[in-house]
Amino acid sequence: MEKLIESLRTEDTYQIGFLLGKQAKKGEVYCLLGDLGVGKTVFTQGFAKGIGIEEPVSSPTFTIIQEYEEGRIPFYHFDVYRISDIEEMDEIGYEEYFYGKGVCLIEWSNLIEEILPENITTITIEKDLSKGFDYRNICIQTK
């Protein structure tokens, strides 16, 4: 299933993330794709808020994963941009997260496609500057 949503402002991107976070269930894996500066962190902040995370959420670029336990379900936020070898994911025990008691959101998931579960939701955020600086196309695909 594929759904295309237009985001006209940063607040829209946040709200789309929030609504998906409210619906997120234990064991789900969300893959977040988009160029640098496209709004992945804003989307993720909304997603976390939808799960009930109150603490500030930032991109775990240098730590690979941030764990948030205080929401209605645990939230595991991955940023695999700096992964140089898939074995690094083994070292952090990715399977415990992907198949565990929480929900995962993975930025730059295309870099670890070979280890992703079969059933994922992919969110792709793209700019379209011809429609304005803050305009985004957000495509949500579930398989």
GROMACS .gro file of C-alpha atoms in nm:
model
  143
    1MET     CA    1   0.000   0.000   0.000
    2GLU     CA    2   0.129   0.347  -0.084
    3LYS     CA    3   0.012   0.686   0.038
    4LEU     CA    4   0.146   1.023  -0.077
    5ILE     CA    5   0.106   1.323   0.156
    6GLU     CA    6   0.200   1.684   0.092
    7SER     CA    7   0.368   1.878   0.371
    8LEU     CA    8   0.355   2.253   0.325
    9ARG     CA    9   0.530   2.347   0.649
   10THR     CA   10   0.767   2.198   0.907
   11GLU     CA   11   0.468   2.164   1.141
   12ASP     CA   12   0.293   1.942   0.884
   13THR     CA   13   0.592   1.707   0.869
   14TYR     CA   14   0.593   1.689   1.250
   15GLN     CA   15   0.217   1.620   1.257
   16ILE     CA   16   0.243   1.341   0.999
   17GLY     CA   17   0.512   1.179   1.215
   18PHE     CA   18   0.295   1.230   1.525
   19LEU     CA   19  -0.006   1.057   1.367
   20LEU     CA   20   0.205   0.759   1.256
   21GLY     CA   21   0.359   0.738   1.605
   22LYS     CA   22   0.013   0.728   1.764
   23GLN     CA   23  -0.069   0.426   1.547
   24ALA     CA   24   0.266   0.248   1.591
   25LYS     CA   25   0.259  -0.098   1.745
   26LYS     CA   26   0.510  -0.320   1.918
   27GLY     CA   27   0.732  -0.505   1.669
   28GLU     CA   28   0.689  -0.259   1.382
   29VAL     CA   29   0.986  -0.126   1.186
   30TYR     CA   30   0.969   0.210   1.009
   31CYS     CA   31   1.237   0.301   0.756
   32LEU     CA   32   1.297   0.671   0.700
   33LEU     CA   33   1.463   0.789   0.379
   34GLY     CA   34   1.550   1.134   0.249
   35ASP     CA   35   1.843   1.360   0.176
   36LEU     CA   36   2.022   1.559   0.445
   37GLY     CA   37   1.811   1.853   0.561
   38VAL     CA   38   1.482   1.719   0.427
   39GLY     CA   39   1.308   1.692   0.767
   40LYS     CA   40   1.381   1.341   0.894
   41THR     CA   41   1.456   1.465   1.245
   42VAL     CA   42   1.138   1.678   1.257
   43PHE     CA   43   0.935   1.377   1.140
   44THR     CA   44   1.104   1.157   1.402
   45GLN     CA   45   1.034   1.409   1.679
   46GLY     CA   46   0.665   1.400   1.587
   47PHE     CA   47   0.671   1.019   1.568
   48ALA     CA   48   0.825   0.997   1.916
   49LYS     CA   49   0.571   1.241   2.058
   50GLY     CA   50   0.293   1.025   1.911
   51ILE     CA   51   0.432   0.727   2.105
   52GLY     CA   52   0.434   0.939   2.420
   53ILE     CA   53   0.803   1.028   2.442
   54GLU     CA   54   0.839   1.359   2.627
   55GLU     CA   55   1.218   1.395   2.632
   56PRO     CA   56   1.398   1.573   2.347
   57VAL     CA   57   1.468   1.350   2.045
   58SER     CA   58   1.770   1.412   1.827
   59SER     CA   59   1.940   1.213   1.555
   60PRO     CA   60   2.175   0.942   1.692
   61THR     CA   61   2.424   0.992   1.408
   62PHE     CA   62   2.731   0.912   1.617
   63THR     CA   63   2.578   0.649   1.846
   64ILE     CA   64   2.373   0.457   1.584
   65ILE     CA   65   2.082   0.406   1.826
   66GLN     CA   66   1.892   0.601   2.088
   67GLU     CA   67   1.654   0.415   2.317
   68TYR     CA   68   1.345   0.579   2.466
   69GLU     CA   69   1.154   0.373   2.721
   70GLU     CA   70   0.901   0.614   2.875
   71GLY     CA   71   0.636   0.609   2.600
   72ARG     CA   72   0.344   0.369   2.570
   73ILE     CA   73   0.589   0.130   2.399
   74PRO     CA   74   0.970   0.145   2.381
   75PHE     CA   75   1.102   0.347   2.088
   76TYR     CA   76   1.433   0.263   1.920
   77HIS     CA   77   1.566   0.535   1.690
   78PHE     CA   78   1.847   0.425   1.458
   79ASP     CA   79   2.062   0.642   1.233
   80VAL     CA   80   2.277   0.410   1.023
   81TYR     CA   81   2.428   0.681   0.801
   82ARG     CA   82   2.777   0.614   0.936
   83ILE     CA   83   2.758   0.233   0.920
   84SER     CA   84   3.057   0.119   0.716
   85ASP     CA   85   2.997  -0.255   0.753
   86ILE     CA   86   2.674  -0.445   0.819
   87GLU     CA   87   2.857  -0.634   1.097
   88GLU     CA   88   2.834  -0.316   1.306
   89MET     CA   89   2.461  -0.385   1.328
   90ASP     CA   90   2.535  -0.735   1.462
   91GLU     CA   91   2.759  -0.581   1.727
   92ILE     CA   92   2.477  -0.365   1.863
   93GLY     CA   93   2.235  -0.661   1.861
   94TYR     CA   94   1.992  -0.518   1.605
   95GLU     CA   95   1.771  -0.830   1.609
   96GLU     CA   96   1.674  -0.767   1.972
   97TYR     CA   97   1.542  -0.428   1.861
   98PHE     CA   98   1.387  -0.526   1.527
   99TYR     CA   99   1.204  -0.825   1.677
  100GLY     CA  100   1.165  -0.696   2.033
  101LYS     CA  101   0.906  -0.528   2.250
  102GLY     CA  102   0.922  -0.182   2.095
  103VAL     CA  103   0.896   0.004   1.766
  104CYS     CA  104   1.199   0.090   1.551
  105LEU     CA  105   1.252   0.390   1.326
  106ILE     CA  106   1.562   0.363   1.107
  107GLU     CA  107   1.708   0.662   0.924
  108TRP     CA  108   1.909   0.576   0.609
  109SER     CA  109   1.769   0.220   0.616
  110ASN     CA  110   1.867   0.168   0.252
  111LEU     CA  111   2.223   0.113   0.381
  112ILE     CA  112   2.117  -0.202   0.571
  113GLU     CA  113   1.847  -0.341   0.341
  114GLU     CA  114   1.979  -0.696   0.359
  115ILE     CA  115   1.899  -0.731   0.731
  116LEU     CA  116   1.561  -0.552   0.741
  117PRO     CA  117   1.254  -0.758   0.832
  118GLU     CA  118   1.009  -0.848   0.555
  119ASN     CA  119   0.725  -0.636   0.688
  120ILE     CA  120   0.832  -0.273   0.709
  121THR     CA  121   0.686   0.070   0.652
  122THR     CA  122   0.905   0.298   0.442
  123ILE     CA  123   0.867   0.673   0.466
  124THR     CA  124   1.043   0.876   0.197
  125ILE     CA  125   1.063   1.254   0.236
  126GLU     CA  126   1.156   1.463  -0.068
  127LYS     CA  127   1.182   1.836  -0.125
  128ASP     CA  128   1.022   2.008  -0.421
  129LEU     CA  129   1.165   2.359  -0.425
  130SER     CA  130   0.944   2.454  -0.721
  131LYS     CA  131   0.653   2.444  -0.471
  132GLY     CA  132   0.833   2.638  -0.196
  133PHE     CA  133   1.124   2.609   0.045
  134ASP     CA  134   0.926   2.415   0.310
  135TYR     CA  135   0.728   2.193   0.071
  136ARG     CA  136   0.780   1.818   0.110
  137ASN     CA  137   0.637   1.508  -0.056
  138ILE     CA  138   0.605   1.232   0.201
  139CYS     CA  139   0.549   0.885   0.061
  140ILE     CA  140   0.445   0.610   0.301
  141GLN     CA  141   0.474   0.252   0.172
  142THR     CA  142   0.376  -0.055   0.369
  143LYS     CA  143   0.478  -0.403   0.269
   0.00000   0.00000   0.00000
